[in-house]
Amino acid sequence: MEMIEVQNLKKGYRIAKKSAGMMGNLRHLVMPRYDTLEAVRGISFRIEEGESVAFLGLNGAGKSTTIKMLTGIMKPSEGTVKIMGKDPFTNRIENARRIGVVFGQKSQLWWDIPVIESFRLLKNIYGIPKRQYERNMEKFGEILGIHEFLSQPARKLSLGQRVRADLAASLLHEPPVLFLDVNWCKGFACA
Ligand SMILES: Nc1ncnc2c1ncn2[C@@H]1O[C@H](COP(=O)(O)OP(=O)(O)OP(=O)(O)O)[C@@H](O)[C@H]1O
Ligand SMILES: [Mg+2]
């Protein structure tokens, strides 16, 4: 089955064209001018069920922008995205059940409450049955070692612990598609 289908995907960001300093700011107020930064310039690919695909590129190459369009957070300037046959941007709620996502720079855990409470909230939001919830929490304890910090608020976790908790949180509802926009060498201990 085709899980992800991307055709001629493009994103241009509108950025202010102004010179530095107060004069530049003033001129921009009176006569704003913009440039378009072509962050993603027409990419196409297909990903089948069971495939794991890594996406490489220099800083600023457009990886995060692409993932934001694939997850339905951002509307493409041009082209189409299909996640299991549906446009993620126009079917956001439905799409949320099909995908899990980890953004390295932004946690999906609630910052000030114990990590376990974030998992309980996600359980309610996704309507996850008790049996599935318990089975998965046990698995995450074994594989990701999250049990040792479940009573801590997310803001007190180390970066690696936070990434482990976020990964578990993205898998709790057992999504068929998982997106990872993470610098693993920052998240886990890398050689
Ligand atoms: N919201 C935004 N508004 C304007 N420009 C943006 C915005 N977000 C990203 N950009 C620009 O778009 C380009 C692609 O950025 P993006 O974050 O997609 O790169 P990336 O491949 O994820 O980089 P990194 O490896 O550093 O994470 C960069 O030139 C960036 O400055
Ligand atoms: Mg990025």
PDB file of N, CA, C and O and ligand atoms in Angstrom, residues 13 15 37 39 57-66 68 74 181, ligand 1:
ATOM      1  N   TYR A  13       8.664  30.804   1.116  1.00  0.00           N
ATOM      2  CA  TYR A  13       8.365  31.669   2.265  1.00  0.00           C
ATOM      3  C   TYR A  13       8.483  33.122   1.806  1.00  0.00           C
ATOM      4  O   TYR A  13       9.436  33.472   1.099  1.00  0.00           O
ATOM      5  N   ILE A  15       9.575  36.608   2.595  1.00  0.00           N
ATOM      6  CA  ILE A  15      10.444  37.246   3.602  1.00  0.00           C
ATOM      7  C   ILE A  15      10.606  38.730   3.280  1.00  0.00           C
ATOM      8  O   ILE A  15      10.649  39.137   2.120  1.00  0.00           O
ATOM      9  N   LEU A  37      11.568  33.143  -0.613  1.00  0.00           N
ATOM     10  CA  LEU A  37      12.651  32.195  -0.401  1.00  0.00           C
ATOM     11  C   LEU A  37      12.120  30.809  -0.767  1.00  0.00           C
ATOM     12  O   LEU A  37      11.166  30.318  -0.159  1.00  0.00           O
ATOM     13  N   ALA A  39      12.100  27.425  -0.335  1.00  0.00           N
ATOM     14  CA  ALA A  39      12.649  26.471   0.639  1.00  0.00           C
ATOM     15  C   ALA A  39      12.570  25.034   0.115  1.00  0.00           C
ATOM     16  O   ALA A  39      13.450  24.220   0.374  1.00  0.00           O
ATOM     17  N   GLY A  57      20.056  16.270   4.194  1.00  0.00           N
ATOM     18  CA  GLY A  57      20.305  17.554   3.537  1.00  0.00           C
ATOM     19  C   GLY A  57      21.008  18.490   4.495  1.00  0.00           C
ATOM     20  O   GLY A  57      20.913  18.336   5.710  1.00  0.00           O
ATOM     21  N   LEU A  58      21.706  19.478   3.938  1.00  0.00           N
ATOM     22  CA  LEU A  58      22.415  20.451   4.774  1.00  0.00           C
ATOM     23  C   LEU A  58      21.429  21.264   5.594  1.00  0.00           C
ATOM     24  O   LEU A  58      20.236  21.271   5.300  1.00  0.00           O
ATOM     25  N   ASN A  59      21.923  21.972   6.589  1.00  0.00           N
ATOM     26  CA  ASN A  59      21.074  22.879   7.375  1.00  0.00           C
ATOM     27  C   ASN A  59      20.446  23.892   6.410  1.00  0.00           C
ATOM     28  O   ASN A  59      21.127  24.466   5.559  1.00  0.00           O
ATOM     29  N   GLY A  60      19.139  24.056   6.530  1.00  0.00           N
ATOM     30  CA  GLY A  60      18.436  24.994   5.648  1.00  0.00           C
ATOM     31  C   GLY A  60      18.029  24.404   4.313  1.00  0.00           C
ATOM     32  O   GLY A  60      17.494  25.104   3.451  1.00  0.00           O
ATOM     33  N   ALA A  61      18.263  23.110   4.123  1.00  0.00           N
ATOM     34  CA  ALA A  61      17.953  22.480   2.829  1.00  0.00           C
ATOM     35  C   ALA A  61      16.452  22.343   2.591  1.00  0.00           C
ATOM     36  O   ALA A  61      16.015  22.178   1.448  1.00  0.00           O
ATOM     37  N   GLY A  62      15.647  22.389   3.658  1.00  0.00           N
ATOM     38  CA  GLY A  62      14.195  22.297   3.491  1.00  0.00           C
ATOM     39  C   GLY A  62      13.569  21.029   4.054  1.00  0.00           C
ATOM     40  O   GLY A  62      12.404  20.734   3.788  1.00  0.00           O
ATOM     41  N   LYS A  63      14.319  20.298   4.882  1.00  0.00           N
ATOM     42  CA  LYS A  63      13.799  19.036   5.451  1.00  0.00           C
ATOM     43  C   LYS A  63      12.603  19.286   6.373  1.00  0.00           C
ATOM     44  O   LYS A  63      11.554  18.663   6.224  1.00  0.00           O
ATOM     45  N   SER A  64      12.777  20.204   7.346  1.00  0.00           N
ATOM     46  CA  SER A  64      11.683  20.465   8.298  1.00  0.00           C
ATOM     47  C   SER A  64      10.471  21.046   7.576  1.00  0.00           C
ATOM     48  O   SER A  64       9.326  20.700   7.907  1.00  0.00           O
ATOM     49  N   THR A  65      10.713  21.915   6.609  1.00  0.00           N
ATOM     50  CA  THR A  65       9.606  22.495   5.827  1.00  0.00           C
ATOM     51  C   THR A  65       8.828  21.381   5.133  1.00  0.00           C
ATOM     52  O   THR A  65       7.585  21.371   5.138  1.00  0.00           O
ATOM     53  N   THR A  66       9.554  20.415   4.571  1.00  0.00           N
ATOM     54  CA  THR A  66       8.888  19.285   3.905  1.00  0.00           C
ATOM     55  C   THR A  66       8.057  18.492   4.911  1.00  0.00           C
ATOM     56  O   THR A  66       6.886  18.180   4.653  1.00  0.00           O
ATOM     57  N   LYS A  68       6.768  19.502   7.704  1.00  0.00           N
ATOM     58  CA  LYS A  68       5.593  20.292   8.107  1.00  0.00           C
ATOM     59  C   LYS A  68       4.476  20.171   7.068  1.00  0.00           C
ATOM     60  O   LYS A  68       3.296  20.155   7.417  1.00  0.00           O
ATOM     61  N   MET A  74       1.525  22.734   7.533  1.00  0.00           N
ATOM     62  CA  MET A  74       1.755  23.845   6.627  1.00  0.00           C
ATOM     63  C   MET A  74       1.217  23.529   5.232  1.00  0.00           C
ATOM     64  O   MET A  74       1.320  22.393   4.775  1.00  0.00           O
ATOM     65  N   ASP A 181      11.655  14.303  12.937  1.00  0.00           N
ATOM     66  CA  ASP A 181      12.506  15.430  12.545  1.00  0.00           C
ATOM     67  C   ASP A 181      13.395  15.745  13.739  1.00  0.00           C
ATOM     68  O   ASP A 181      13.172  16.693  14.478  1.00  0.00           O
TER      69      ASP A 181
HETATM   70  N1  LIG B   1       8.843  30.252   8.898  1.00  0.00           N
HETATM   71  C1  LIG B   1       9.801  30.574   8.034  1.00  0.00           C
HETATM   72  N2  LIG B   1       9.809  31.774   7.416  1.00  0.00           N
HETATM   73  C2  LIG B   1      10.780  32.116   6.526  1.00  0.00           C
HETATM   74  N3  LIG B   1      11.793  31.297   6.185  1.00  0.00           N
HETATM   75  C3  LIG B   1      11.834  30.087   6.770  1.00  0.00           C
HETATM   76  C4  LIG B   1      10.864  29.657   7.723  1.00  0.00           C
HETATM   77  N4  LIG B   1      11.180  28.405   8.125  1.00  0.00           N
HETATM   78  C5  LIG B   1      12.287  28.064   7.465  1.00  0.00           C
HETATM   79  N5  LIG B   1      12.700  29.065   6.647  1.00  0.00           N
HETATM   80  C6  LIG B   1      13.849  29.035   5.725  1.00  0.00           C
HETATM   81  O1  LIG B   1      13.613  27.965   4.814  1.00  0.00           O
HETATM   82  C7  LIG B   1      14.817  27.237   4.538  1.00  0.00           C
HETATM   83  C8  LIG B   1      14.603  25.769   4.883  1.00  0.00           C
HETATM   84  O2  LIG B   1      14.467  25.650   6.302  1.00  0.00           O
HETATM   85  P1  LIG B   1      14.185  24.240   7.006  1.00  0.00           P
HETATM   86  O3  LIG B   1      13.933  24.514   8.443  1.00  0.00           O
HETATM   87  O4  LIG B   1      13.138  23.524   6.237  1.00  0.00           O
HETATM   88  O5  LIG B   1      15.591  23.492   6.793  1.00  0.00           O
HETATM   89  P2  LIG B   1      16.146  22.105   7.367  1.00  0.00           P
HETATM   90  O6  LIG B   1      16.585  21.291   6.187  1.00  0.00           O
HETATM   91  O7  LIG B   1      15.148  21.495   8.289  1.00  0.00           O
HETATM   92  O8  LIG B   1      17.437  22.580   8.192  1.00  0.00           O
HETATM   93  P3  LIG B   1      18.112  21.960   9.538  1.00  0.00           P
HETATM   94  O9  LIG B   1      19.026  20.852   9.097  1.00  0.00           O
HETATM   95  O10 LIG B   1      18.898  23.123  10.072  1.00  0.00           O
HETATM   96  O11 LIG B   1      17.026  21.510  10.465  1.00  0.00           O
HETATM   97  C9  LIG B   1      15.918  27.944   5.343  1.00  0.00           C
HETATM   98  O12 LIG B   1      16.596  28.821   4.470  1.00  0.00           O
HETATM   99  C10 LIG B   1      15.154  28.706   6.416  1.00  0.00           C
HETATM  100  O13 LIG B   1      15.849  29.870   6.777  1.00  0.00           O
END
